[in-house]
PDB file of C-alpha atoms in Angstrom:
ATOM      1  CA  ASP A   1     118.553 150.748  10.026  1.00  0.00           C
ATOM      2  CA  THR A   2     117.917 154.019   8.273  1.00  0.00           C
ATOM      3  CA  GLY A   3     114.798 155.255  10.010  1.00  0.00           C
ATOM      4  CA  VAL A   4     111.306 154.530  11.216  1.00  0.00           C
ATOM      5  CA  SER A   5     109.321 152.371   8.841  1.00  0.00           C
ATOM      6  CA  GLN A   6     105.583 151.839   8.729  1.00  0.00           C
ATOM      7  CA  ASP A   7     103.547 149.249   6.935  1.00  0.00           C
ATOM      8  CA  PRO A   8     101.332 149.443   4.992  1.00  0.00           C
ATOM      9  CA  ARG A   9     101.674 152.906   3.500  1.00  0.00           C
ATOM     10  CA  HIS A  10      98.069 152.925   2.382  1.00  0.00           C
ATOM     11  CA  LYS A  11      95.043 150.950   3.519  1.00  0.00           C
ATOM     12  CA  ILE A  12      91.505 151.065   2.190  1.00  0.00           C
ATOM     13  CA  THR A  13      88.964 149.130   4.204  1.00  0.00           C
ATOM     14  CA  LYS A  14      85.239 148.780   4.457  1.00  0.00           C
ATOM     15  CA  ARG A  15      83.446 150.149   7.455  1.00  0.00           C
ATOM     16  CA  GLY A  16      83.220 147.569  10.199  1.00  0.00           C
ATOM     17  CA  GLN A  17      86.414 145.722   9.262  1.00  0.00           C
ATOM     18  CA  ASN A  18      89.449 145.439  11.506  1.00  0.00           C
ATOM     19  CA  VAL A  19      92.812 146.822  10.442  1.00  0.00           C
ATOM     20  CA  THR A  20      96.312 146.524  11.868  1.00  0.00           C
ATOM     21  CA  PHE A  21      99.299 148.746  11.227  1.00  0.00           C
ATOM     22  CA  ARG A  22     102.920 148.046  12.002  1.00  0.00           C
ATOM     23  CA  CYS A  23     105.733 150.370  13.012  1.00  0.00           C
ATOM     24  CA  ASP A  24     109.416 149.490  13.177  1.00  0.00           C
ATOM     25  CA  PRO A  25     111.283 152.185  15.120  1.00  0.00           C
ATOM     26  CA  ILE A  26     114.955 153.041  15.003  1.00  0.00           C
ATOM     27  CA  SER A  27     116.520 150.095  16.782  1.00  0.00           C
ATOM     28  CA  GLU A  28     118.179 151.855  19.704  1.00  0.00           C
ATOM     29  CA  HIS A  29     115.166 154.051  20.474  1.00  0.00           C
ATOM     30  CA  ASN A  30     113.320 153.008  23.611  1.00  0.00           C
ATOM     31  CA  ARG A  31     110.311 155.282  23.180  1.00  0.00           C
ATOM     32  CA  LEU A  32     107.699 154.806  20.491  1.00  0.00           C
ATOM     33  CA  TYR A  33     104.734 157.094  19.795  1.00  0.00           C
ATOM     34  CA  TRP A  34     101.587 156.872  17.727  1.00  0.00           C
ATOM     35  CA  TYR A  35      99.889 159.982  16.348  1.00  0.00           C
ATOM     36  CA  ARG A  36      96.835 160.509  14.188  1.00  0.00           C
ATOM     37  CA  GLN A  37      96.659 163.259  11.585  1.00  0.00           C
ATOM     38  CA  THR A  38      93.462 164.248   9.806  1.00  0.00           C
ATOM     39  CA  LEU A  39      93.471 166.281   6.622  1.00  0.00           C
ATOM     40  CA  GLY A  40      94.686 169.829   7.099  1.00  0.00           C
ATOM     41  CA  GLN A  41      95.495 169.349  10.765  1.00  0.00           C
ATOM     42  CA  GLY A  42      98.585 168.736  12.824  1.00  0.00           C
ATOM     43  CA  PRO A  43      99.256 165.298  14.300  1.00  0.00           C
ATOM     44  CA  GLU A  44      97.511 164.431  17.561  1.00  0.00           C
ATOM     45  CA  PHE A  45      99.029 162.149  20.169  1.00  0.00           C
ATOM     46  CA  LEU A  46      97.419 158.739  20.618  1.00  0.00           C
ATOM     47  CA  THR A  47      99.721 156.665  22.817  1.00  0.00           C
ATOM     48  CA  TYR A  48     103.328 155.906  23.635  1.00  0.00           C
ATOM     49  CA  PHE A  49     105.569 153.108  24.854  1.00  0.00           C
ATOM     50  CA  GLN A  50     108.707 153.022  26.922  1.00  0.00           C
ATOM     51  CA  ASN A  51     110.241 149.752  25.769  1.00  0.00           C
ATOM     52  CA  GLU A  52     107.327 147.279  25.949  1.00  0.00           C
ATOM     53  CA  ALA A  53     105.268 149.233  28.497  1.00  0.00           C
ATOM     54  CA  GLN A  54     102.397 151.360  27.265  1.00  0.00           C
ATOM     55  CA  LEU A  55     102.614 154.382  29.555  1.00  0.00           C
ATOM     56  CA  GLU A  56      99.940 156.749  28.313  1.00  0.00           C
ATOM     57  CA  LYS A  57      96.858 156.666  26.149  1.00  0.00           C
ATOM     58  CA  SER A  58      95.015 159.692  24.835  1.00  0.00           C
ATOM     59  CA  ARG A  59      91.272 160.049  25.258  1.00  0.00           C
ATOM     60  CA  LEU A  60      91.272 159.921  21.440  1.00  0.00           C
ATOM     61  CA  LEU A  61      92.096 156.238  21.727  1.00  0.00           C
ATOM     62  CA  SER A  62      88.671 154.682  22.028  1.00  0.00           C
ATOM     63  CA  ASP A  63      88.037 151.099  23.094  1.00  0.00           C
ATOM     64  CA  ARG A  64      88.194 150.075  19.449  1.00  0.00           C
ATOM     65  CA  PHE A  65      91.877 150.977  19.324  1.00  0.00           C
ATOM     66  CA  SER A  66      94.626 148.867  20.804  1.00  0.00           C
ATOM     67  CA  ALA A  67      98.384 149.164  20.553  1.00  0.00           C
ATOM     68  CA  GLU A  68     101.131 146.770  21.511  1.00  0.00           C
ATOM     69  CA  ARG A  69     104.892 146.659  21.572  1.00  0.00           C
ATOM     70  CA  PRO A  70     105.445 143.095  22.703  1.00  0.00           C
ATOM     71  CA  LYS A  71     109.225 142.881  22.812  1.00  0.00           C
ATOM     72  CA  GLY A  72     110.070 146.540  23.008  1.00  0.00           C
ATOM     73  CA  SER A  73     110.909 146.641  19.329  1.00  0.00           C
ATOM     74  CA  PHE A  74     108.181 146.932  16.669  1.00  0.00           C
ATOM     75  CA  SER A  75     104.679 148.097  17.533  1.00  0.00           C
ATOM     76  CA  THR A  76     101.228 147.404  16.135  1.00  0.00           C
ATOM     77  CA  LEU A  77      98.129 149.570  16.184  1.00  0.00           C
ATOM     78  CA  GLU A  78      94.835 147.793  15.646  1.00  0.00           C
ATOM     79  CA  ILE A  79      91.490 149.405  14.963  1.00  0.00           C
ATOM     80  CA  GLN A  80      88.456 147.193  15.367  1.00  0.00           C
ATOM     81  CA  ARG A  81      85.107 147.804  13.681  1.00  0.00           C
ATOM     82  CA  THR A  82      86.446 150.738  11.689  1.00  0.00           C
ATOM     83  CA  GLU A  83      84.287 153.814  11.184  1.00  0.00           C
ATOM     84  CA  GLN A  84      84.522 156.501   8.532  1.00  0.00           C
ATOM     85  CA  GLY A  85      85.783 158.912  11.170  1.00  0.00           C
ATOM     86  CA  ASP A  86      88.860 156.726  11.556  1.00  0.00           C
ATOM     87  CA  SER A  87      90.053 157.804   8.119  1.00  0.00           C
ATOM     88  CA  ALA A  88      93.338 159.595   8.749  1.00  0.00           C
ATOM     89  CA  MET A  89      97.105 159.323   8.521  1.00  0.00           C
ATOM     90  CA  TYR A  90      98.562 157.284  11.375  1.00  0.00           C
ATOM     91  CA  LEU A  91     102.110 158.314  12.183  1.00  0.00           C
ATOM     92  CA  CYS A  92     104.642 156.460  14.263  1.00  0.00           C
ATOM     93  CA  ALA A  93     107.660 158.126  15.845  1.00  0.00           C
ATOM     94  CA  SER A  94     110.548 156.988  17.993  1.00  0.00           C
ATOM     95  CA  ARG A  95     113.175 158.681  20.105  1.00  0.00           C
ATOM     96  CA  GLU A  96     115.874 157.785  22.554  1.00  0.00           C
ATOM     97  CA  THR A  97     115.803 159.151  26.058  1.00  0.00           C
ATOM     98  CA  GLY A  98     119.317 158.373  27.199  1.00  0.00           C
ATOM     99  CA  GLY A  99     120.833 161.276  25.321  1.00  0.00           C
ATOM    100  CA  GLY A 100     118.789 163.927  27.076  1.00  0.00           C
ATOM    101  CA  PHE A 101     115.279 165.031  27.602  1.00  0.00           C
ATOM    102  CA  ASP A 102     114.873 167.017  24.426  1.00  0.00           C
ATOM    103  CA  THR A 103     116.034 164.644  21.768  1.00  0.00           C
ATOM    104  CA  GLU A 104     113.984 164.955  18.638  1.00  0.00           C
ATOM    105  CA  ALA A 105     111.488 162.350  17.563  1.00  0.00           C
ATOM    106  CA  PHE A 106     111.972 160.610  14.229  1.00  0.00           C
ATOM    107  CA  PHE A 107     108.818 159.895  12.277  1.00  0.00           C
ATOM    108  CA  GLY A 108     107.877 157.243   9.773  1.00  0.00           C
ATOM    109  CA  GLN A 109     106.088 158.000   6.531  1.00  0.00           C
ATOM    110  CA  GLY A 110     102.756 157.090   8.021  1.00  0.00           C
ATOM    111  CA  THR A 111      99.897 154.787   7.117  1.00  0.00           C
ATOM    112  CA  ARG A 112      97.043 156.486   5.331  1.00  0.00           C
ATOM    113  CA  LEU A 113      93.759 154.796   6.223  1.00  0.00           C
ATOM    114  CA  THR A 114      90.614 155.274   4.191  1.00  0.00           C
ATOM    115  CA  VAL A 115      87.397 153.756   5.498  1.00  0.00           C
ATOM    116  CA  VAL A 116      84.694 153.436   2.843  1.00  0.00           C
TER     117      VAL A 116
ATOM    118  CA  ALA B   1      97.270 173.515  28.913  1.00  0.00           C
ATOM    119  CA  GLN B   2      99.889 173.814  26.241  1.00  0.00           C
ATOM    120  CA  LYS B   3      98.839 175.175  22.892  1.00  0.00           C
ATOM    121  CA  ILE B   4     100.553 175.940  19.597  1.00  0.00           C
ATOM    122  CA  THR B   5      99.073 178.419  17.143  1.00  0.00           C
ATOM    123  CA  GLN B   6     100.079 178.795  13.516  1.00  0.00           C
ATOM    124  CA  THR B   7      97.983 181.525  11.936  1.00  0.00           C
ATOM    125  CA  GLN B   8      99.204 181.262   8.340  1.00  0.00           C
ATOM    126  CA  PRO B   9      97.388 178.451   6.520  1.00  0.00           C
ATOM    127  CA  GLY B  10      99.384 179.082   3.347  1.00  0.00           C
ATOM    128  CA  MET B  11     102.422 181.066   2.288  1.00  0.00           C
ATOM    129  CA  PHE B  12     104.133 181.765  -1.021  1.00  0.00           C
ATOM    130  CA  VAL B  13     107.764 182.703  -1.495  1.00  0.00           C
ATOM    131  CA  GLN B  14     109.901 183.296  -4.536  1.00  0.00           C
ATOM    132  CA  GLU B  15     112.802 180.929  -5.025  1.00  0.00           C
ATOM    133  CA  LYS B  16     116.031 182.198  -3.396  1.00  0.00           C
ATOM    134  CA  GLU B  17     114.177 184.592  -1.102  1.00  0.00           C
ATOM    135  CA  ALA B  18     113.739 184.245   2.663  1.00  0.00           C
ATOM    136  CA  VAL B  19     110.423 183.448   4.326  1.00  0.00           C
ATOM    137  CA  THR B  20     109.199 183.528   7.927  1.00  0.00           C
ATOM    138  CA  LEU B  21     106.615 181.076   9.228  1.00  0.00           C
ATOM    139  CA  ASP B  22     104.864 182.194  12.387  1.00  0.00           C
ATOM    140  CA  CYS B  23     104.345 180.185  15.555  1.00  0.00           C
ATOM    141  CA  THR B  24     103.053 181.294  18.931  1.00  0.00           C
ATOM    142  CA  TYR B  25     102.736 179.073  21.950  1.00  0.00           C
ATOM    143  CA  ASP B  26     101.086 179.055  25.316  1.00  0.00           C
ATOM    144  CA  THR B  27     102.421 177.313  28.375  1.00  0.00           C
ATOM    145  CA  SER B  28     102.742 177.928  32.086  1.00  0.00           C
ATOM    146  CA  ASP B  29     105.744 175.623  32.405  1.00  0.00           C
ATOM    147  CA  PRO B  30     109.069 177.504  32.723  1.00  0.00           C
ATOM    148  CA  SER B  31     110.925 174.664  30.997  1.00  0.00           C
ATOM    149  CA  TYR B  32     109.818 173.736  27.513  1.00  0.00           C
ATOM    150  CA  GLY B  33     111.109 172.771  24.106  1.00  0.00           C
ATOM    151  CA  LEU B  34     109.959 173.930  20.718  1.00  0.00           C
ATOM    152  CA  PHE B  35     110.384 171.988  17.474  1.00  0.00           C
ATOM    153  CA  TRP B  36     109.778 172.610  13.798  1.00  0.00           C
ATOM    154  CA  TYR B  37     109.012 169.766  11.423  1.00  0.00           C
ATOM    155  CA  LYS B  38     108.588 169.670   7.646  1.00  0.00           C
ATOM    156  CA  GLN B  39     106.046 167.358   6.047  1.00  0.00           C
ATOM    157  CA  PRO B  40     106.364 166.888   2.283  1.00  0.00           C
ATOM    158  CA  SER B  41     103.573 165.311   0.283  1.00  0.00           C
ATOM    159  CA  SER B  42     105.126 161.892   0.954  1.00  0.00           C
ATOM    160  CA  GLY B  43     103.863 162.191   4.537  1.00  0.00           C
ATOM    161  CA  GLU B  44     107.018 161.791   6.602  1.00  0.00           C
ATOM    162  CA  MET B  45     107.631 164.391   9.304  1.00  0.00           C
ATOM    163  CA  ILE B  46     111.205 165.656   9.008  1.00  0.00           C
ATOM    164  CA  PHE B  47     112.812 167.338  12.015  1.00  0.00           C
ATOM    165  CA  LEU B  48     114.270 170.753  11.192  1.00  0.00           C
ATOM    166  CA  ILE B  49     115.249 172.655  14.309  1.00  0.00           C
ATOM    167  CA  TYR B  50     114.874 172.775  18.088  1.00  0.00           C
ATOM    168  CA  GLN B  51     114.829 175.600  20.646  1.00  0.00           C
ATOM    169  CA  GLY B  52     114.915 175.091  24.385  1.00  0.00           C
ATOM    170  CA  SER B  53     113.313 177.638  26.666  1.00  0.00           C
ATOM    171  CA  TYR B  54     116.578 178.253  28.510  1.00  0.00           C
ATOM    172  CA  ASP B  55     118.720 178.528  25.394  1.00  0.00           C
ATOM    173  CA  GLN B  56     120.358 181.936  25.319  1.00  0.00           C
ATOM    174  CA  GLN B  57     120.771 182.078  21.559  1.00  0.00           C
ATOM    175  CA  ASN B  58     118.392 181.491  18.703  1.00  0.00           C
ATOM    176  CA  ALA B  59     118.815 178.071  17.137  1.00  0.00           C
ATOM    177  CA  THR B  60     120.218 177.748  13.630  1.00  0.00           C
ATOM    178  CA  GLU B  61     120.562 174.712  11.352  1.00  0.00           C
ATOM    179  CA  GLY B  62     121.879 175.473   7.891  1.00  0.00           C
ATOM    180  CA  ARG B  63     119.249 177.536   6.064  1.00  0.00           C
ATOM    181  CA  TYR B  64     116.856 177.274   8.999  1.00  0.00           C
ATOM    182  CA  SER B  65     116.857 179.619  11.942  1.00  0.00           C
ATOM    183  CA  LEU B  66     114.443 180.142  14.752  1.00  0.00           C
ATOM    184  CA  ASN B  67     113.453 183.637  15.831  1.00  0.00           C
ATOM    185  CA  PHE B  68     112.718 182.933  19.495  1.00  0.00           C
ATOM    186  CA  GLN B  69     111.027 185.751  21.388  1.00  0.00           C
ATOM    187  CA  LYS B  70     110.282 184.393  24.823  1.00  0.00           C
ATOM    188  CA  ALA B  71     108.389 187.391  26.177  1.00  0.00           C
ATOM    189  CA  ARG B  72     106.063 187.318  23.195  1.00  0.00           C
ATOM    190  CA  LYS B  73     105.860 183.504  23.283  1.00  0.00           C
ATOM    191  CA  SER B  74     106.747 183.224  19.642  1.00  0.00           C
ATOM    192  CA  ALA B  75     109.091 180.866  17.833  1.00  0.00           C
ATOM    193  CA  ASN B  76     109.048 181.778  14.179  1.00  0.00           C
ATOM    194  CA  LEU B  77     110.915 179.694  11.611  1.00  0.00           C
ATOM    195  CA  VAL B  78     113.023 181.570   9.079  1.00  0.00           C
ATOM    196  CA  ILE B  79     114.032 179.774   5.897  1.00  0.00           C
ATOM    197  CA  SER B  80     116.712 181.591   3.948  1.00  0.00           C
ATOM    198  CA  ALA B  81     117.424 181.191   0.240  1.00  0.00           C
ATOM    199  CA  SER B  82     114.256 179.195  -0.433  1.00  0.00           C
ATOM    200  CA  GLN B  83     114.480 176.236  -2.772  1.00  0.00           C
ATOM    201  CA  LEU B  84     111.764 174.482  -4.765  1.00  0.00           C
ATOM    202  CA  GLY B  85     112.220 171.459  -2.510  1.00  0.00           C
ATOM    203  CA  ASP B  86     111.151 173.535   0.477  1.00  0.00           C
ATOM    204  CA  SER B  87     107.547 173.380  -0.738  1.00  0.00           C
ATOM    205  CA  ALA B  88     105.795 171.400   1.992  1.00  0.00           C
ATOM    206  CA  MET B  89     103.690 171.641   5.135  1.00  0.00           C
ATOM    207  CA  TYR B  90     105.527 173.023   8.171  1.00  0.00           C
ATOM    208  CA  PHE B  91     104.534 172.271  11.745  1.00  0.00           C
ATOM    209  CA  CYS B  92     105.544 173.953  14.956  1.00  0.00           C
ATOM    210  CA  ALA B  93     105.392 171.694  18.009  1.00  0.00           C
ATOM    211  CA  MET B  94     105.974 171.877  21.730  1.00  0.00           C
ATOM    212  CA  ARG B  95     107.149 169.140  24.030  1.00  0.00           C
ATOM    213  CA  ASP B  96     104.547 168.166  26.610  1.00  0.00           C
ATOM    214  CA  PRO B  97     105.750 169.272  30.083  1.00  0.00           C
ATOM    215  CA  GLY B  98     105.510 165.794  31.601  1.00  0.00           C
ATOM    216  CA  ASN B  99     108.283 163.285  31.103  1.00  0.00           C
ATOM    217  CA  THR B 100     106.576 161.686  28.127  1.00  0.00           C
ATOM    218  CA  GLY B 101     108.304 163.407  25.242  1.00  0.00           C
ATOM    219  CA  LYS B 102     105.034 163.633  23.351  1.00  0.00           C
ATOM    220  CA  LEU B 103     104.573 166.599  21.070  1.00  0.00           C
ATOM    221  CA  ILE B 104     101.719 169.074  20.770  1.00  0.00           C
ATOM    222  CA  PHE B 105     101.453 170.338  17.200  1.00  0.00           C
ATOM    223  CA  GLY B 106     100.036 173.426  15.599  1.00  0.00           C
ATOM    224  CA  GLN B 107      97.775 173.264  12.565  1.00  0.00           C
ATOM    225  CA  GLY B 108     100.599 173.806  10.136  1.00  0.00           C
ATOM    226  CA  THR B 109     101.486 176.203   7.339  1.00  0.00           C
ATOM    227  CA  THR B 110     101.655 175.176   3.699  1.00  0.00           C
ATOM    228  CA  LEU B 111     104.632 176.770   1.976  1.00  0.00           C
ATOM    229  CA  GLN B 112     104.851 176.993  -1.796  1.00  0.00           C
ATOM    230  CA  VAL B 113     108.100 178.106  -3.389  1.00  0.00           C
ATOM    231  CA  LYS B 114     107.671 179.726  -6.800  1.00  0.00           C
ATOM    232  CA  PRO B 115     110.371 179.392  -9.459  1.00  0.00           C
TER     233      PRO B 115
END
């Protein structure tokens, strides 16, 4: 396990379609985060999991967005009825909490979504 | 609320020279952590360096050092001996004060290293 992996790397979809992204964190990391990054901006927090429990969701996460981490390992982020405003890079990150409060988060390479 | 400000949208530096990327932050929490990440064109965010608010010394990691000035609420990243591979987007981030570990990012600075 060499890092956080995300799939797919790129996704082009038509407006109104549903899309699902997958994130595989570093195996021993119990926390998993999703961020969204639009062009020229820094990443913005969407949601995070402690093991399989989703503990916080940003107001950015509308009802069309849902995230799961069913067995506390990989996570999925689904967007229903995509809109052009959903076009962005979706980044996943993981970190362990046992080693101390300020351990760094490790990021995947992201999924770039384009809604046409 | 916590806020990170990076006022330099783009910076140029000559190869082998040092460069400073600015970051100021705003928080009312006495305990906080500051991070710098590098984002190449491939998209992955790469952790560079961390500074805790109670750390007595400025953090250093190889060619990266953090100029932490607590009274001024600044945490500037210094890259020494710039290399062509340093060309990327650089983000300053702050840990959210709750026990979530989520990060609040600035808008980033694009660094271009000239040969």
